[in-house]
mmCIF file of C-alpha atoms in Angstrom:
data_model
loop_
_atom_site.group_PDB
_atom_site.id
_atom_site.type_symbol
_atom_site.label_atom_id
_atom_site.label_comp_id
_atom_site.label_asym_id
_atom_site.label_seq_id
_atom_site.Cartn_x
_atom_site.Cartn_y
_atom_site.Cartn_z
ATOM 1 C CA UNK K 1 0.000 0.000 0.000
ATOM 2 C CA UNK K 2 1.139 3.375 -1.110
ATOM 3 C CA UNK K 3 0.030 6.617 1.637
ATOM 4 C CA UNK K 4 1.426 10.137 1.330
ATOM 5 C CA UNK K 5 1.847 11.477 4.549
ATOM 6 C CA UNK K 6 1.274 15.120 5.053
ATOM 7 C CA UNK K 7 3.012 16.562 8.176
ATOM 8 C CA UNK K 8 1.700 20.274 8.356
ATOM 9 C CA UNK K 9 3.208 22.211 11.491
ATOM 10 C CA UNK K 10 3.605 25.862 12.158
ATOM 11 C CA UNK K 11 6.559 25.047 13.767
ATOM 12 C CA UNK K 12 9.928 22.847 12.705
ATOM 13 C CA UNK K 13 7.699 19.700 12.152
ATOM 14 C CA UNK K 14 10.047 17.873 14.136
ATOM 15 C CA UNK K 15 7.615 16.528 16.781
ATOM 16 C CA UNK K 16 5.052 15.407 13.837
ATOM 17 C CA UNK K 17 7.943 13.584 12.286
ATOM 18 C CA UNK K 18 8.662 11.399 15.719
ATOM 19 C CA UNK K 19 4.926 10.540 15.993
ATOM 20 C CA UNK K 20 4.952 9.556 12.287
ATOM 21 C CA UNK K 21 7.935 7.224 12.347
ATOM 22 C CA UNK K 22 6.260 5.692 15.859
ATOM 23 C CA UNK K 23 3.097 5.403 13.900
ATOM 24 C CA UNK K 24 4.112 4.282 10.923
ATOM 25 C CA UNK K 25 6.472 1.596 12.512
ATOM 26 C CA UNK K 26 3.168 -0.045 13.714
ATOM 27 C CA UNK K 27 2.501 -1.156 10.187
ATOM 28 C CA UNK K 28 3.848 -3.447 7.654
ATOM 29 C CA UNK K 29 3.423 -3.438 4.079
ATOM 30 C CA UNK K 30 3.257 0.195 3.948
ATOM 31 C CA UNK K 31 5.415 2.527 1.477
ATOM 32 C CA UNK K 32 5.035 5.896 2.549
ATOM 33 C CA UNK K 33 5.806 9.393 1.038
ATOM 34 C CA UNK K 34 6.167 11.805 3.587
ATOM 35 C CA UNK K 35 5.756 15.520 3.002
ATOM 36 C CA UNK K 36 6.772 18.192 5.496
ATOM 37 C CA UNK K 37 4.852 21.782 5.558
ATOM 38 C CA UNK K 38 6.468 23.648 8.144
ATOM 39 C CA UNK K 39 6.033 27.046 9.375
ATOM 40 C CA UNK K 40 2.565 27.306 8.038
ATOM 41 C CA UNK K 41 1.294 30.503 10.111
ATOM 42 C CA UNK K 42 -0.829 32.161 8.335
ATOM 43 C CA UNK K 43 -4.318 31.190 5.614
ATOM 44 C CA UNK K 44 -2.845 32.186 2.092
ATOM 45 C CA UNK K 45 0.006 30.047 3.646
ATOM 46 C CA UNK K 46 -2.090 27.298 4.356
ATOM 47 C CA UNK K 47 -4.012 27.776 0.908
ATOM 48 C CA UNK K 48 -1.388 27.588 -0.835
ATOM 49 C CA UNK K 49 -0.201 24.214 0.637
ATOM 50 C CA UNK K 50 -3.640 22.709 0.520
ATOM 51 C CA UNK K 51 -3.177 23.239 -2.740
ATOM 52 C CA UNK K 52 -0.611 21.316 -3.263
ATOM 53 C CA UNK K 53 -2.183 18.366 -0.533
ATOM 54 C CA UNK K 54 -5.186 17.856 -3.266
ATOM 55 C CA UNK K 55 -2.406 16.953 -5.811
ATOM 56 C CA UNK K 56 -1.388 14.172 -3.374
ATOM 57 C CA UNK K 57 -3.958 12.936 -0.922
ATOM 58 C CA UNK K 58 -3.341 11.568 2.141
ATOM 59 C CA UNK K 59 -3.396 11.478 5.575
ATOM 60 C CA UNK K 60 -2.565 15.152 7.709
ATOM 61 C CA UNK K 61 -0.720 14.984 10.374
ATOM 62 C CA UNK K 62 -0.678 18.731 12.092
ATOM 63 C CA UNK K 63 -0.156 20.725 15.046
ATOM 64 C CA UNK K 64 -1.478 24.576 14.514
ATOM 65 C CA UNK K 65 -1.765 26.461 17.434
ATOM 66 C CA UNK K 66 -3.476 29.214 15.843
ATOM 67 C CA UNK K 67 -7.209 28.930 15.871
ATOM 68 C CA UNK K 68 -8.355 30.869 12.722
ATOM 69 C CA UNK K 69 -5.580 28.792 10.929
ATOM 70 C CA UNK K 70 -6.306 25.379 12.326
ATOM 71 C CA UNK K 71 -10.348 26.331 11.700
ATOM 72 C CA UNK K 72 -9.412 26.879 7.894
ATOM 73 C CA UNK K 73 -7.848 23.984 7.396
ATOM 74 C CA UNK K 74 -10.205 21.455 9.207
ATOM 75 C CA UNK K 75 -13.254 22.818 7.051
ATOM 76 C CA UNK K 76 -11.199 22.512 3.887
ATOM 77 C CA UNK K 77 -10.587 19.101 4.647
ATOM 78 C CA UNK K 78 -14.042 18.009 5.847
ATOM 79 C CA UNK K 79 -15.288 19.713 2.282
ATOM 80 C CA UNK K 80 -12.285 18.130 0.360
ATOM 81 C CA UNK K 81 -12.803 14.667 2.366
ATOM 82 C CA UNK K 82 -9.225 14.764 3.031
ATOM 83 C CA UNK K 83 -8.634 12.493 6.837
ATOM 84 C CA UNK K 84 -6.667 14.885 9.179
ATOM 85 C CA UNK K 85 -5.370 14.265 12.726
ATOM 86 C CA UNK K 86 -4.464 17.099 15.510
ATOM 87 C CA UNK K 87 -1.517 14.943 16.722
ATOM 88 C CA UNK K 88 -1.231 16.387 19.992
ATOM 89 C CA UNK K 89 -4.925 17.567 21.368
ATOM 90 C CA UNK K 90 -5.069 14.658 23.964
ATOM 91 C CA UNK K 91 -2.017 15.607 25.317
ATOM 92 C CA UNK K 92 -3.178 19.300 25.631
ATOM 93 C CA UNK K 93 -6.501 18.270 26.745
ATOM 94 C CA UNK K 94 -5.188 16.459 29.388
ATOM 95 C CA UNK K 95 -2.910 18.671 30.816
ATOM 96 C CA UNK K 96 -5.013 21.661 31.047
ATOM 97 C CA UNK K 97 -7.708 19.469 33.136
ATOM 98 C CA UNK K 98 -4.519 18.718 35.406
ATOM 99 C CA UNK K 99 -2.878 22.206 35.166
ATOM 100 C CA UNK K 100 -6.503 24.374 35.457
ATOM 101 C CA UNK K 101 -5.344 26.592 32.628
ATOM 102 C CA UNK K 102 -5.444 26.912 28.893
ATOM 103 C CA UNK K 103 -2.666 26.348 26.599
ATOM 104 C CA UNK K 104 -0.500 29.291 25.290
ATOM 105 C CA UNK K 105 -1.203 29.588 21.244
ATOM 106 C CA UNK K 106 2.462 30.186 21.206
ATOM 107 C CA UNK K 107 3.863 28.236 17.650
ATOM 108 C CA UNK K 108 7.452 25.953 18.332
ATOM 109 C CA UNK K 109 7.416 27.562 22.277
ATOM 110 C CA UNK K 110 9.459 23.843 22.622
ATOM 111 C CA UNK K 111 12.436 25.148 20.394
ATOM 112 C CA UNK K 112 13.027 28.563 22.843
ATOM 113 C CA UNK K 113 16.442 29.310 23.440
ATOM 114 C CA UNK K 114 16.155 29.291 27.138
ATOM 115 C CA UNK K 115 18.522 27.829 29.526
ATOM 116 C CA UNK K 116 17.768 23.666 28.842
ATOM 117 C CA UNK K 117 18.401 24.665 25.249
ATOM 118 C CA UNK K 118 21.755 25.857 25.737
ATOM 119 C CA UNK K 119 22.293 22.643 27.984
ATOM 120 C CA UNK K 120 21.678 20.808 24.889
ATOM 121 C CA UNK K 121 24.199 22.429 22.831
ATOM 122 C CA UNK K 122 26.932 22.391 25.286
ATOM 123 C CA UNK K 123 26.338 19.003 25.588
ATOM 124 C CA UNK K 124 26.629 18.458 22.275
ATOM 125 C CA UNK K 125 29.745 20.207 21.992
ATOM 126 C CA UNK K 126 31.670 18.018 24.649
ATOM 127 C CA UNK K 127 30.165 14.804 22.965
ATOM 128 C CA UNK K 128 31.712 16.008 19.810
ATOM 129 C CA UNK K 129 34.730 17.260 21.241
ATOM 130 C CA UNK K 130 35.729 13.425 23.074
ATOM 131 C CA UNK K 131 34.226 11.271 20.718
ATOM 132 C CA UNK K 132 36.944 8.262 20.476
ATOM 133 C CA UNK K 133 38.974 8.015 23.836
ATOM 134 C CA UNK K 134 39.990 11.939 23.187
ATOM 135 C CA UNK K 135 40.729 14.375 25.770
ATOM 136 C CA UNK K 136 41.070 12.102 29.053
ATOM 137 C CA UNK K 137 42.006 14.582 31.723
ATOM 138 C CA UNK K 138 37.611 15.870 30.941
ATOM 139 C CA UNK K 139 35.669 12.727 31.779
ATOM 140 C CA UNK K 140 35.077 13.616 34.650
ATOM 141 C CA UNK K 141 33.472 16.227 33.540
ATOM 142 C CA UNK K 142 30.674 13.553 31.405
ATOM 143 C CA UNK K 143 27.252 12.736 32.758
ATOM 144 C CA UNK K 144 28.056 8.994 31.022
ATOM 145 C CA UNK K 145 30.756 7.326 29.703
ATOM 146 C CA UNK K 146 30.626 4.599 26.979
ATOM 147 C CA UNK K 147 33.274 2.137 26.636
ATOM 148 C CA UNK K 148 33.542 -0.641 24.143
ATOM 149 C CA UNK K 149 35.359 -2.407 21.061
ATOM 150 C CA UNK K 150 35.287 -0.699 18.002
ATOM 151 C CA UNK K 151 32.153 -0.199 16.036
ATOM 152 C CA UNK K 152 30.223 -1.072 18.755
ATOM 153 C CA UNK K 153 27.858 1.495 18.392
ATOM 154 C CA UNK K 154 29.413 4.279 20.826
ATOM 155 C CA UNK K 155 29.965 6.990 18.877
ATOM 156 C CA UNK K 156 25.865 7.436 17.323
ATOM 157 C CA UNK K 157 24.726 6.440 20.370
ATOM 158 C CA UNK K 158 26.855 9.041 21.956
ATOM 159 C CA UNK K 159 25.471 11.596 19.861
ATOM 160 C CA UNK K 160 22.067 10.557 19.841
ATOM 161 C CA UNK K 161 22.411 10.853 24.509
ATOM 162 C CA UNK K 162 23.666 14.236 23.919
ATOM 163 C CA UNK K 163 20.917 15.505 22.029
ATOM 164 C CA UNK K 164 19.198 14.613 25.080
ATOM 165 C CA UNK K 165 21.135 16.738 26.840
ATOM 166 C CA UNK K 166 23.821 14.284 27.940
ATOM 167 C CA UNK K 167 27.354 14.960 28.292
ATOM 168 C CA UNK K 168 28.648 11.697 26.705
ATOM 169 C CA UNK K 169 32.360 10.731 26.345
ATOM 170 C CA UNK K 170 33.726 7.576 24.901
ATOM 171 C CA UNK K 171 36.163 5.094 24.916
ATOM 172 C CA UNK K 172 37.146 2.443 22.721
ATOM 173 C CA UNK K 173 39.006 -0.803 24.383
ATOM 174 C CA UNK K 174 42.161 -2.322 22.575
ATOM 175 C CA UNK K 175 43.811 -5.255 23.560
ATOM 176 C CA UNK K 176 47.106 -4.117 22.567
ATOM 177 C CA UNK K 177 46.761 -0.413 23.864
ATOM 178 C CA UNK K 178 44.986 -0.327 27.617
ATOM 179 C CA UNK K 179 42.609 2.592 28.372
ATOM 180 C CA UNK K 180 44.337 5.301 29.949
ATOM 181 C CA UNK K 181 44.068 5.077 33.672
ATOM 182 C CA UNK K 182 41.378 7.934 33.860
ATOM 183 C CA UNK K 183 38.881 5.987 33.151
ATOM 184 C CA UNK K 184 39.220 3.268 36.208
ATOM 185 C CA UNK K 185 39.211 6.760 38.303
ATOM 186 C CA UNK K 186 36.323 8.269 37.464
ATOM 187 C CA UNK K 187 33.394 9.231 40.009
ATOM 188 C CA UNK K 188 30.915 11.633 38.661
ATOM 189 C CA UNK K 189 29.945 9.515 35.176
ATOM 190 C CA UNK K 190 27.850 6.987 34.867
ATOM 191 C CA UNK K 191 30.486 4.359 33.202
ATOM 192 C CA UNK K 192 28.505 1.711 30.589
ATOM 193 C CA UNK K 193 30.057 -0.985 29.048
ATOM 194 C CA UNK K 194 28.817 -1.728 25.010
ATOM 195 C CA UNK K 195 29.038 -5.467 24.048
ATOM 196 C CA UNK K 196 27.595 -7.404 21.029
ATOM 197 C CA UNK K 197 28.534 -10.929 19.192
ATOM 198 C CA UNK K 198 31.475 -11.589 17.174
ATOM 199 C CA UNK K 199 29.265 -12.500 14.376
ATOM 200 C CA UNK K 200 27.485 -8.846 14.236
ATOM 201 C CA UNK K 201 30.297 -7.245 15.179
ATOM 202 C CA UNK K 202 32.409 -8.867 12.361
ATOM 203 C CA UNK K 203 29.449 -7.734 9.635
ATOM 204 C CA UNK K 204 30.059 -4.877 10.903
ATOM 205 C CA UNK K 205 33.331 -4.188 10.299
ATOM 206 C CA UNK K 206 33.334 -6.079 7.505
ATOM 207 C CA UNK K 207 30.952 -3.646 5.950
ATOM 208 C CA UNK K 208 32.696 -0.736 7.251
ATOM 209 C CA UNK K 209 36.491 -1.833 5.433
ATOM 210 C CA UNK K 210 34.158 -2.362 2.030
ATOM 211 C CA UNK K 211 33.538 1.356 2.341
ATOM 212 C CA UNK K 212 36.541 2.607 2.625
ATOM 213 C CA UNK K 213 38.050 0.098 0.087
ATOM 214 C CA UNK K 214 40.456 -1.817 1.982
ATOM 215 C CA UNK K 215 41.008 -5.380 1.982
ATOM 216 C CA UNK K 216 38.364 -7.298 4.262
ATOM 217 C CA UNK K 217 41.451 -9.822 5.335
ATOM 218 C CA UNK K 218 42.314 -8.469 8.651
ATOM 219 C CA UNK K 219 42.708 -9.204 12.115
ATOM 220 C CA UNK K 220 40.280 -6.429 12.433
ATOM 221 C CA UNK K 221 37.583 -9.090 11.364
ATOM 222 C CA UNK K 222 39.375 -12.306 11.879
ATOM 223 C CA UNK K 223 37.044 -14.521 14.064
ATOM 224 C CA UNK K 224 39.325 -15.058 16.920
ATOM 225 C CA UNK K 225 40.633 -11.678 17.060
ATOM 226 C CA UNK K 226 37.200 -10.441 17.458
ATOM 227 C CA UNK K 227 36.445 -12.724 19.778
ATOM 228 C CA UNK K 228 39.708 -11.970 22.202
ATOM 229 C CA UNK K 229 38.583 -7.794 21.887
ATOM 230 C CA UNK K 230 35.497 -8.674 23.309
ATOM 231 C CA UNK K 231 36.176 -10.814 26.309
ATOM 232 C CA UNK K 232 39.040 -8.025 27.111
ATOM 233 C CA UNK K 233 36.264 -5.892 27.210
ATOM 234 C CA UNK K 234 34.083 -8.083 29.285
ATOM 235 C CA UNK K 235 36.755 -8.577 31.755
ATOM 236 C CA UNK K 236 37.290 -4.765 32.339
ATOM 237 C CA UNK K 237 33.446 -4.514 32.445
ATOM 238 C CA UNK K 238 32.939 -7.284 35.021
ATOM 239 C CA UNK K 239 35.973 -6.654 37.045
ATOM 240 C CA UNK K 240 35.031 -2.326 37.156
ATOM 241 C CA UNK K 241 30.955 -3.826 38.062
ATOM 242 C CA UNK K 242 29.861 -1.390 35.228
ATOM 243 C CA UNK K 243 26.644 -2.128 33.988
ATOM 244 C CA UNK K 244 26.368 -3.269 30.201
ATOM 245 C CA UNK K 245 24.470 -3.215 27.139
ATOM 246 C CA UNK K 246 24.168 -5.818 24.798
ATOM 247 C CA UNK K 247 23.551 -4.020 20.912
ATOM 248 C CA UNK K 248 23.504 -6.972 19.342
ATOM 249 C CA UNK K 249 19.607 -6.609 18.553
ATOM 250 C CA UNK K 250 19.044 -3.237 19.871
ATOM 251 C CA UNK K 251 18.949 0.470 17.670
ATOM 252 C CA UNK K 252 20.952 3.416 18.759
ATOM 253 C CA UNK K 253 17.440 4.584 20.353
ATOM 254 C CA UNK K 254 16.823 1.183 22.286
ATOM 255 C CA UNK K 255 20.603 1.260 23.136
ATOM 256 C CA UNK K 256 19.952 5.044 24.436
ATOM 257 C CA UNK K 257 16.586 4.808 25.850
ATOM 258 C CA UNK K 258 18.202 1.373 28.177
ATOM 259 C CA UNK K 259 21.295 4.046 28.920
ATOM 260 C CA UNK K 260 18.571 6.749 30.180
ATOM 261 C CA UNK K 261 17.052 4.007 32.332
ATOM 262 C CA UNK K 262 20.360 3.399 34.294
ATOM 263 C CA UNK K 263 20.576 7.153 34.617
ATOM 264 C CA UNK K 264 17.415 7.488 35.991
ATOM 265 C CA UNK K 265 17.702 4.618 38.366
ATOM 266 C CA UNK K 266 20.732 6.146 39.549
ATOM 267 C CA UNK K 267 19.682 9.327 40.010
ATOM 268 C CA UNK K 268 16.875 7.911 42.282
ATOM 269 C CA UNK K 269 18.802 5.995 44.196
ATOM 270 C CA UNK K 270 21.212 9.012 44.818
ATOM 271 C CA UNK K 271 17.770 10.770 46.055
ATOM 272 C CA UNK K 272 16.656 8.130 48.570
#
């Protein structure tokens, strides 16, 4: 089945893009064409894009906080029969029955520059800047620290935590060069250890030396090999008691979302 999907925001469209994908995901069988109408603040705005929506029909997705807007473009769908969705109204509904007050009409208020915003980029910025075992003497200075073989998944899953406002440094673990002894030191970060199989993990590098166009006869992906880099690993992780992650199966988000958990837990325990 074929389904253009219309995401109409009069912000980014970033949130309508995340409840797509989750939505979506639900389904199988489904090719869909996405097509993103952000900013969309004003009716000859809107017009103008409906316009281009009857050209493609298909389900809209939208959040439009102003009411004359969002009023235009829910009678021009009813007449044009086109199925629409206010993605987040529950959510809104439900919170001003908790709250006792009405939402502000207030258009991407999520994406102001206040002070969690600037969190975020900082964070960002110290991800980026010890990606890779760089900069030792600053892990301290990390909310979590990943530690692993290579290409097993620290790096985008660094990222991705840092996005959410994580300070994320990481550490790749070679047999033949130890960690620097920084990391068995630290206090403040929570310290994670990444595993996965020797069977992924060789695909994966496999894959990797087939883009860069070197020979896929290595010891990086020799079976043994492999297999020696990860029970090093294991041994540091067991012997440190760091807490660890298979990826084996999981995405960077699953990987993330399981790294989150830990934080949380620990964070309540340090509040009991």
């Amino acid at each position: 089945m074929r389904l253009h999907l219309h995401l109409l925001s009069d912000s980014t469209g970033e949130t309508l893009d995340a409840i797509a994908k989750a939505g979506i995901a639900q389904f199988d069988g489904v090719e869909t064409i996405k097509h993103f109408w952000p900013m969309v603040r004003s009716e000859g705005h809107l017009s103008r894009v409906l316009a281009e929506i009857t050209r493609r029909p298909g389900l809209i997705i939208y959040t439009l906080v102003n009411s004359e807007v969002r009023r235009t473009l829910e009678q021009r769908c009813r007449v044009a029969g086109l199925p629409h969705v206010a993605a987040l109204d529950p959510v809104f509904e439900a919170l001003e029955r908790l709250l006792g007050q009405e939402q502000k009409a207030r258009p991407g208020r999520q994406h102001a520059m206040d002070a969690a915003y600037f969190a975020r980029v900082d964070a960002i910025q110290y991800t980026i800047a010890h990606d890779d075992g760089v900069a030792p003497e600053d892990w301290e200075e990390a909310d979590i620290v990943l530690a692993g073989v290579s290409r097993s998944s620290k790096t985008p899953t660094s990222i991705y935590l840092a996005n959410r406002g994580y300070k994320v440094a990481n550490i790749p673990l070679v047999v033949e060069s130890p960690p620097p002894s920084q990391l068995f030191e630290l206090r403040h970060p929570l310290v994670v250890g990444l595993t996965t199989s020797p069977d992924r993990l060789i695909q994966i590098r496999r894959n990797r030396l087939l883009s860069l166009n070197q020979t896929a006869e290595t010891p990086y992906v020799d079976q043994e090999a492999v297999a020696r880099e990860l029970a090093f690993a294991r041994r540091i992780f067991a012997d440190r008691g760091w807490p660890v992650i298979d990826v084996t199966r999981r995405s960077i988000e699953e990987t993330a979302a399981a790294i989150t958990n830990l934080m949380n837990a620990r964070s309540s325990g340090a509040d009991a």
